Structures are given as C-alpha cells and as structure tokens.
C-alpha cells in the first residue's frame, strides 16, 4: 500500500488570491499541510493582528499548525507558538521573546544565513529561491546545489522554496530537504487538493 504524508508548508500571499482569502485558507487547511505561514507583512500591525486571529481559528479547527510572520509582538499577544522571521528581525529577537515560541523559522538565502539562523535558535529554515519563480521575476534560481549545501551545513530541517512544482519536487527532496514551501501556485490554483497531492511524498508500507 502507498501512503501519502504531507511535508508541505503553505506560504500565503493574499494579493494573488482569486477568491476570498479566508475561503482559500479554509480550502488549504482542509487538506492538512504540515503548516501555513501567514506571510502578509505589508499589513499594519493592527490589520495583521485582525487577520491572524481569524486565520488561527480556521487552522485550529483543522488542527493545522499556523506560523505567524514578522509581527513578533502580535504573535506573542495572540499566543501563537510559531513564528517565521527575516534574518534582520531574528537577530534582534530577545531571549524573552524567543521563550514564547516552540517553533522559530527564518528565510535563508545562503549557507551563511542558514548557519546563522541555526545559531540564533531556529528550529527550521526555508532556503531559496531554488528555481526561477514569478515572485522574483528576472532573478535566476539559486539551484539544487545551493539547496544541498544548505542542508549539509545545518542540522535543523530545511524547506526548499521558490519555483517548486510537480516536475522538480523530487529533486528538491533528493538534496536533503525536509520538505517544500508553496506560495504562488497554491494561491491561484483552482484545485488545491490536486496541487497538494501532486507534491506529496509517498511511502511504501
């Protein structure tokens, strides 16, 4: 028998959504990804807090981990136990602030970034962008060798991000990545379950 297990983290971008954003979150959460990063960092702190509270309720209903992004004070106020940060914010995170979270992630773009993030207490990182992506038009992907070197340099889980689809996802995992992140494709697809299923890792049992 072949069983599927999700190792996919969904990253949001409400500006890409072709439907109500919270409806999209509900559709994603119902598919049980390994986590959802609420990456709406263009919002004000107040607006992000209001959105995060609603998204957290949806994720709790489906028992899907929710990871807030950038807004540390909001995450603490809402009692979130996971936060994802750009390195500049992570560098300034106090020990007291870190104590509120069981999961801390960071976005890394080099092996040096990855090593620093691990040293600063991250429990996982995202590494990218691996392949060319519409989100970073005109910028070539850093490639699979980059991803492999990051995975070799740190002992915490690494999630590949950027331009990953069903044609290249196996090569990402083959470099030692714990899993993958999806953003653009997941925000625009009309078939959320189908997209996630096409990306899932399969185990023979």
PDB file of C-alpha atoms in Angstrom:
ATOM      1  CA  UNK A   1       0.000   0.000   0.000  1.00  0.00           C
ATOM      2  CA  UNK A   2       1.222   3.528  -0.718  1.00  0.00           C
ATOM      3  CA  UNK A   3       0.541   6.185   1.912  1.00  0.00           C
ATOM      4  CA  UNK A   4       0.933   9.943   1.477  1.00  0.00           C
ATOM      5  CA  UNK A   5       2.344  12.193   4.153  1.00  0.00           C
ATOM      6  CA  UNK A   6       2.460  15.951   3.854  1.00  0.00           C
ATOM      7  CA  UNK A   7       5.818  17.675   4.179  1.00  0.00           C
ATOM      8  CA  UNK A   8       4.456  20.846   2.583  1.00  0.00           C
ATOM      9  CA  UNK A   9       4.371  24.267   4.211  1.00  0.00           C
ATOM     10  CA  UNK A  10       1.956  26.701   2.600  1.00  0.00           C
ATOM     11  CA  UNK A  11       3.025  30.352   2.437  1.00  0.00           C
ATOM     12  CA  UNK A  12       0.310  32.938   1.927  1.00  0.00           C
ATOM     13  CA  UNK A  13       0.071  35.945  -0.367  1.00  0.00           C
ATOM     14  CA  UNK A  14      -3.474  37.271  -0.275  1.00  0.00           C
ATOM     15  CA  UNK A  15      -2.780  39.642  -3.212  1.00  0.00           C
ATOM     16  CA  UNK A  16      -2.520  36.642  -5.528  1.00  0.00           C
ATOM     17  CA  UNK A  17      -5.820  35.135  -4.408  1.00  0.00           C
ATOM     18  CA  UNK A  18      -8.635  34.907  -6.939  1.00  0.00           C
ATOM     19  CA  UNK A  19     -11.233  34.292  -4.234  1.00  0.00           C
ATOM     20  CA  UNK A  20     -11.928  35.428  -0.699  1.00  0.00           C
ATOM     21  CA  UNK A  21      -8.649  34.981   1.176  1.00  0.00           C
ATOM     22  CA  UNK A  22     -10.154  33.271   4.216  1.00  0.00           C
ATOM     23  CA  UNK A  23     -12.021  30.862   1.938  1.00  0.00           C
ATOM     24  CA  UNK A  24      -8.684  29.991   0.359  1.00  0.00           C
ATOM     25  CA  UNK A  25      -7.143  29.444   3.802  1.00  0.00           C
ATOM     26  CA  UNK A  26     -10.023  27.110   4.672  1.00  0.00           C
ATOM     27  CA  UNK A  27      -9.530  25.119   1.462  1.00  0.00           C
ATOM     28  CA  UNK A  28      -5.812  24.779   2.166  1.00  0.00           C
ATOM     29  CA  UNK A  29      -6.240  23.899   5.837  1.00  0.00           C
ATOM     30  CA  UNK A  30      -8.788  21.203   4.993  1.00  0.00           C
ATOM     31  CA  UNK A  31      -6.050  19.428   3.008  1.00  0.00           C
ATOM     32  CA  UNK A  32      -3.860  19.135   6.135  1.00  0.00           C
ATOM     33  CA  UNK A  33      -0.499  20.587   5.048  1.00  0.00           C
ATOM     34  CA  UNK A  34       2.299  20.422   7.609  1.00  0.00           C
ATOM     35  CA  UNK A  35       1.858  24.149   8.285  1.00  0.00           C
ATOM     36  CA  UNK A  36       0.658  27.521   6.985  1.00  0.00           C
ATOM     37  CA  UNK A  37       2.889  30.605   7.166  1.00  0.00           C
ATOM     38  CA  UNK A  38       0.760  33.770   7.239  1.00  0.00           C
ATOM     39  CA  UNK A  39       3.164  35.978   5.278  1.00  0.00           C
ATOM     40  CA  UNK A  40       1.212  39.219   4.914  1.00  0.00           C
ATOM     41  CA  UNK A  41       3.985  41.530   6.022  1.00  0.00           C
ATOM     42  CA  UNK A  42       2.732  44.547   4.046  1.00  0.00           C
ATOM     43  CA  UNK A  43      -0.138  44.952   6.533  1.00  0.00           C
ATOM     44  CA  UNK A  44      -0.094  47.261   9.518  1.00  0.00           C
ATOM     45  CA  UNK A  45       0.374  45.578  12.882  1.00  0.00           C
ATOM     46  CA  UNK A  46      -3.307  46.132  13.693  1.00  0.00           C
ATOM     47  CA  UNK A  47      -4.575  44.719  10.405  1.00  0.00           C
ATOM     48  CA  UNK A  48      -2.203  41.764  10.617  1.00  0.00           C
ATOM     49  CA  UNK A  49      -3.445  41.000  14.132  1.00  0.00           C
ATOM     50  CA  UNK A  50      -7.067  41.001  12.995  1.00  0.00           C
ATOM     51  CA  UNK A  51      -6.304  38.733  10.039  1.00  0.00           C
ATOM     52  CA  UNK A  52      -4.072  36.417  12.067  1.00  0.00           C
ATOM     53  CA  UNK A  53      -6.742  35.903  14.721  1.00  0.00           C
ATOM     54  CA  UNK A  54      -9.198  34.749  12.062  1.00  0.00           C
ATOM     55  CA  UNK A  55      -6.680  32.514  10.299  1.00  0.00           C
ATOM     56  CA  UNK A  56      -5.632  30.954  13.607  1.00  0.00           C
ATOM     57  CA  UNK A  57      -9.250  29.971  14.284  1.00  0.00           C
ATOM     58  CA  UNK A  58      -9.511  28.263  10.898  1.00  0.00           C
ATOM     59  CA  UNK A  59      -6.238  26.408  11.393  1.00  0.00           C
ATOM     60  CA  UNK A  60      -7.252  25.324  14.902  1.00  0.00           C
ATOM     61  CA  UNK A  61     -10.478  23.880  13.508  1.00  0.00           C
ATOM     62  CA  UNK A  62      -8.492  21.705  11.087  1.00  0.00           C
ATOM     63  CA  UNK A  63      -5.630  21.068  13.537  1.00  0.00           C
ATOM     64  CA  UNK A  64      -3.105  22.560  11.116  1.00  0.00           C
ATOM     65  CA  UNK A  65      -0.081  24.418  12.586  1.00  0.00           C
ATOM     66  CA  UNK A  66      -0.181  28.153  11.933  1.00  0.00           C
ATOM     67  CA  UNK A  67       3.096  30.088  11.727  1.00  0.00           C
ATOM     68  CA  UNK A  68       2.877  33.861  12.015  1.00  0.00           C
ATOM     69  CA  UNK A  69       5.369  36.005  10.101  1.00  0.00           C
ATOM     70  CA  UNK A  70       7.423  39.078  11.068  1.00  0.00           C
ATOM     71  CA  UNK A  71       4.983  40.556  13.624  1.00  0.00           C
ATOM     72  CA  UNK A  72       6.592  39.256  16.820  1.00  0.00           C
ATOM     73  CA  UNK A  73       4.535  41.331  19.258  1.00  0.00           C
ATOM     74  CA  UNK A  74       1.295  40.316  17.551  1.00  0.00           C
ATOM     75  CA  UNK A  75       2.293  36.648  17.675  1.00  0.00           C
ATOM     76  CA  UNK A  76       3.014  36.887  21.395  1.00  0.00           C
ATOM     77  CA  UNK A  77      -0.235  38.747  22.057  1.00  0.00           C
ATOM     78  CA  UNK A  78      -2.274  36.123  20.190  1.00  0.00           C
ATOM     79  CA  UNK A  79      -0.499  33.248  21.917  1.00  0.00           C
ATOM     80  CA  UNK A  80       0.951  31.828  18.697  1.00  0.00           C
ATOM     81  CA  UNK A  81       3.606  29.201  19.337  1.00  0.00           C
ATOM     82  CA  UNK A  82       5.357  29.519  15.947  1.00  0.00           C
ATOM     83  CA  UNK A  83       6.935  32.483  14.172  1.00  0.00           C
ATOM     84  CA  UNK A  84       8.826  32.896  10.882  1.00  0.00           C
ATOM     85  CA  UNK A  85      11.216  35.813  10.532  1.00  0.00           C
ATOM     86  CA  UNK A  86      13.547  37.535   8.110  1.00  0.00           C
ATOM     87  CA  UNK A  87      17.102  37.388   9.477  1.00  0.00           C
ATOM     88  CA  UNK A  88      17.290  41.109  10.406  1.00  0.00           C
ATOM     89  CA  UNK A  89      14.314  40.673  12.757  1.00  0.00           C
ATOM     90  CA  UNK A  90      15.608  37.355  14.091  1.00  0.00           C
ATOM     91  CA  UNK A  91      18.946  38.955  15.001  1.00  0.00           C
ATOM     92  CA  UNK A  92      17.154  41.411  17.284  1.00  0.00           C
ATOM     93  CA  UNK A  93      14.841  38.872  18.928  1.00  0.00           C
ATOM     94  CA  UNK A  94      15.421  38.813  22.683  1.00  0.00           C
ATOM     95  CA  UNK A  95      15.718  35.664  24.768  1.00  0.00           C
ATOM     96  CA  UNK A  96      12.451  36.592  26.454  1.00  0.00           C
ATOM     97  CA  UNK A  97      10.681  36.940  23.098  1.00  0.00           C
ATOM     98  CA  UNK A  98      12.097  33.616  21.902  1.00  0.00           C
ATOM     99  CA  UNK A  99      10.751  31.899  25.003  1.00  0.00           C
ATOM    100  CA  UNK A 100       7.170  32.404  23.749  1.00  0.00           C
ATOM    101  CA  UNK A 101       7.702  30.146  20.728  1.00  0.00           C
ATOM    102  CA  UNK A 102       8.262  26.428  20.326  1.00  0.00           C
ATOM    103  CA  UNK A 103       8.979  26.863  16.604  1.00  0.00           C
ATOM    104  CA  UNK A 104      11.111  29.631  15.093  1.00  0.00           C
ATOM    105  CA  UNK A 105      11.875  29.731  11.386  1.00  0.00           C
ATOM    106  CA  UNK A 106      13.882  32.055   9.172  1.00  0.00           C
ATOM    107  CA  UNK A 107      14.212  32.779   5.471  1.00  0.00           C
ATOM    108  CA  UNK A 108      17.747  31.981   4.294  1.00  0.00           C
ATOM    109  CA  UNK A 109      19.446  32.770   1.008  1.00  0.00           C
ATOM    110  CA  UNK A 110      22.953  31.396   1.597  1.00  0.00           C
ATOM    111  CA  UNK A 111      24.751  28.778   3.669  1.00  0.00           C
ATOM    112  CA  UNK A 112      25.969  31.602   5.887  1.00  0.00           C
ATOM    113  CA  UNK A 113      22.385  32.679   6.512  1.00  0.00           C
ATOM    114  CA  UNK A 114      21.443  29.107   7.394  1.00  0.00           C
ATOM    115  CA  UNK A 115      24.300  28.659   9.862  1.00  0.00           C
ATOM    116  CA  UNK A 116      23.497  31.993  11.496  1.00  0.00           C
ATOM    117  CA  UNK A 117      19.791  31.147  11.767  1.00  0.00           C
ATOM    118  CA  UNK A 118      20.586  27.850  13.458  1.00  0.00           C
ATOM    119  CA  UNK A 119      22.967  29.591  15.864  1.00  0.00           C
ATOM    120  CA  UNK A 120      20.247  32.118  16.706  1.00  0.00           C
ATOM    121  CA  UNK A 121      17.885  29.341  17.779  1.00  0.00           C
ATOM    122  CA  UNK A 122      15.819  28.496  14.722  1.00  0.00           C
ATOM    123  CA  UNK A 123      14.083  25.130  14.742  1.00  0.00           C
ATOM    124  CA  UNK A 124      13.757  25.099  10.927  1.00  0.00           C
ATOM    125  CA  UNK A 125      14.600  27.311   7.945  1.00  0.00           C
ATOM    126  CA  UNK A 126      13.397  27.946   4.421  1.00  0.00           C
ATOM    127  CA  UNK A 127      16.063  28.094   1.706  1.00  0.00           C
ATOM    128  CA  UNK A 128      15.562  29.722  -1.649  1.00  0.00           C
ATOM    129  CA  UNK A 129      14.672  30.620  -4.084  1.00  0.00           C
ATOM    130  CA  UNK A 130      15.642  27.280  -5.554  1.00  0.00           C
ATOM    131  CA  UNK A 131      14.207  27.707  -9.059  1.00  0.00           C
ATOM    132  CA  UNK A 132      13.166  30.736 -11.065  1.00  0.00           C
ATOM    133  CA  UNK A 133       9.771  31.975  -9.908  1.00  0.00           C
ATOM    134  CA  UNK A 134       7.264  34.655 -10.891  1.00  0.00           C
ATOM    135  CA  UNK A 135       7.618  36.096  -7.393  1.00  0.00           C
ATOM    136  CA  UNK A 136      11.207  37.051  -8.199  1.00  0.00           C
ATOM    137  CA  UNK A 137      10.972  37.689 -11.928  1.00  0.00           C
ATOM    138  CA  UNK A 138      14.300  38.070 -13.676  1.00  0.00           C
ATOM    139  CA  UNK A 139      16.305  36.567 -10.824  1.00  0.00           C
ATOM    140  CA  UNK A 140      17.751  33.132 -11.597  1.00  0.00           C
ATOM    141  CA  UNK A 141      17.145  30.413  -9.038  1.00  0.00           C
ATOM    142  CA  UNK A 142      19.979  29.557  -6.679  1.00  0.00           C
ATOM    143  CA  UNK A 143      19.705  25.947  -7.756  1.00  0.00           C
ATOM    144  CA  UNK A 144      19.780  22.480  -6.304  1.00  0.00           C
ATOM    145  CA  UNK A 145      23.468  22.594  -5.402  1.00  0.00           C
ATOM    146  CA  UNK A 146      22.762  25.622  -3.228  1.00  0.00           C
ATOM    147  CA  UNK A 147      19.945  23.744  -1.507  1.00  0.00           C
ATOM    148  CA  UNK A 148      22.127  20.685  -0.990  1.00  0.00           C
ATOM    149  CA  UNK A 149      24.928  22.730   0.554  1.00  0.00           C
ATOM    150  CA  UNK A 150      22.485  24.394   2.972  1.00  0.00           C
ATOM    151  CA  UNK A 151      21.109  21.003   4.020  1.00  0.00           C
ATOM    152  CA  UNK A 152      24.650  19.734   4.652  1.00  0.00           C
ATOM    153  CA  UNK A 153      25.646  22.744   6.756  1.00  0.00           C
ATOM    154  CA  UNK A 154      22.827  22.681   9.321  1.00  0.00           C
ATOM    155  CA  UNK A 155      21.206  20.024  11.480  1.00  0.00           C
ATOM    156  CA  UNK A 156      17.741  21.617  11.615  1.00  0.00           C
ATOM    157  CA  UNK A 157      15.038  20.906   8.988  1.00  0.00           C
ATOM    158  CA  UNK A 158      15.375  22.787   5.698  1.00  0.00           C
ATOM    159  CA  UNK A 159      12.389  23.523   3.451  1.00  0.00           C
ATOM    160  CA  UNK A 160      13.068  24.430  -0.168  1.00  0.00           C
ATOM    161  CA  UNK A 161      11.116  27.380  -1.564  1.00  0.00           C
ATOM    162  CA  UNK A 162      10.795  29.057  -4.946  1.00  0.00           C
ATOM    163  CA  UNK A 163       9.551  27.679  -8.267  1.00  0.00           C
ATOM    164  CA  UNK A 164       8.884  24.187  -6.956  1.00  0.00           C
ATOM    165  CA  UNK A 165       6.316  22.125  -8.862  1.00  0.00           C
ATOM    166  CA  UNK A 166       5.446  18.507  -9.555  1.00  0.00           C
ATOM    167  CA  UNK A 167       8.211  18.224 -12.180  1.00  0.00           C
ATOM    168  CA  UNK A 168      11.071  19.157  -9.853  1.00  0.00           C
ATOM    169  CA  UNK A 169       9.828  18.413  -6.328  1.00  0.00           C
ATOM    170  CA  UNK A 170      11.577  15.008  -6.207  1.00  0.00           C
ATOM    171  CA  UNK A 171      14.925  16.641  -6.985  1.00  0.00           C
ATOM    172  CA  UNK A 172      14.400  19.086  -4.101  1.00  0.00           C
ATOM    173  CA  UNK A 173      13.802  16.267  -1.644  1.00  0.00           C
ATOM    174  CA  UNK A 174      16.777  14.334  -3.062  1.00  0.00           C
ATOM    175  CA  UNK A 175      19.093  17.134  -1.880  1.00  0.00           C
ATOM    176  CA  UNK A 176      18.171  16.523   1.758  1.00  0.00           C
ATOM    177  CA  UNK A 177      15.328  18.995   2.214  1.00  0.00           C
ATOM    178  CA  UNK A 178      12.852  18.075   4.921  1.00  0.00           C
ATOM    179  CA  UNK A 179      10.061  19.383   2.709  1.00  0.00           C
ATOM    180  CA  UNK A 180       8.924  22.187   0.462  1.00  0.00           C
ATOM    181  CA  UNK A 181       7.104  25.515   0.601  1.00  0.00           C
ATOM    182  CA  UNK A 182       4.433  26.551  -1.881  1.00  0.00           C
ATOM    183  CA  UNK A 183       3.111  30.068  -2.316  1.00  0.00           C
ATOM    184  CA  UNK A 184       2.121  31.396  -5.763  1.00  0.00           C
ATOM    185  CA  UNK A 185       0.769  28.147  -7.178  1.00  0.00           C
ATOM    186  CA  UNK A 186      -1.257  27.484  -4.053  1.00  0.00           C
ATOM    187  CA  UNK A 187      -2.775  30.954  -4.045  1.00  0.00           C
ATOM    188  CA  UNK A 188      -4.023  30.745  -7.643  1.00  0.00           C
ATOM    189  CA  UNK A 189      -4.824  27.098  -8.352  1.00  0.00           C
ATOM    190  CA  UNK A 190      -8.444  26.114  -8.820  1.00  0.00           C
ATOM    191  CA  UNK A 191      -7.646  22.642  -7.475  1.00  0.00           C
ATOM    192  CA  UNK A 192      -5.995  22.968  -4.058  1.00  0.00           C
ATOM    193  CA  UNK A 193      -6.283  19.250  -3.138  1.00  0.00           C
ATOM    194  CA  UNK A 194      -4.972  18.204  -6.551  1.00  0.00           C
ATOM    195  CA  UNK A 195      -1.971  20.515  -6.360  1.00  0.00           C
ATOM    196  CA  UNK A 196      -1.012  19.349  -2.886  1.00  0.00           C
ATOM    197  CA  UNK A 197      -1.497  15.697  -3.798  1.00  0.00           C
ATOM    198  CA  UNK A 198       0.801  16.097  -6.810  1.00  0.00           C
ATOM    199  CA  UNK A 199       3.532  17.334  -4.454  1.00  0.00           C
ATOM    200  CA  UNK A 200       3.161  14.852  -1.602  1.00  0.00           C
ATOM    201  CA  UNK A 201       5.895  12.440  -0.657  1.00  0.00           C
ATOM    202  CA  UNK A 202       4.794   8.793  -0.874  1.00  0.00           C
ATOM    203  CA  UNK A 203       5.996   5.955   1.327  1.00  0.00           C
ATOM    204  CA  UNK A 204       5.679   2.261   0.579  1.00  0.00           C
ATOM    205  CA  UNK A 205       4.283   0.350   3.593  1.00  0.00           C
TER     206      UNK A 205
END
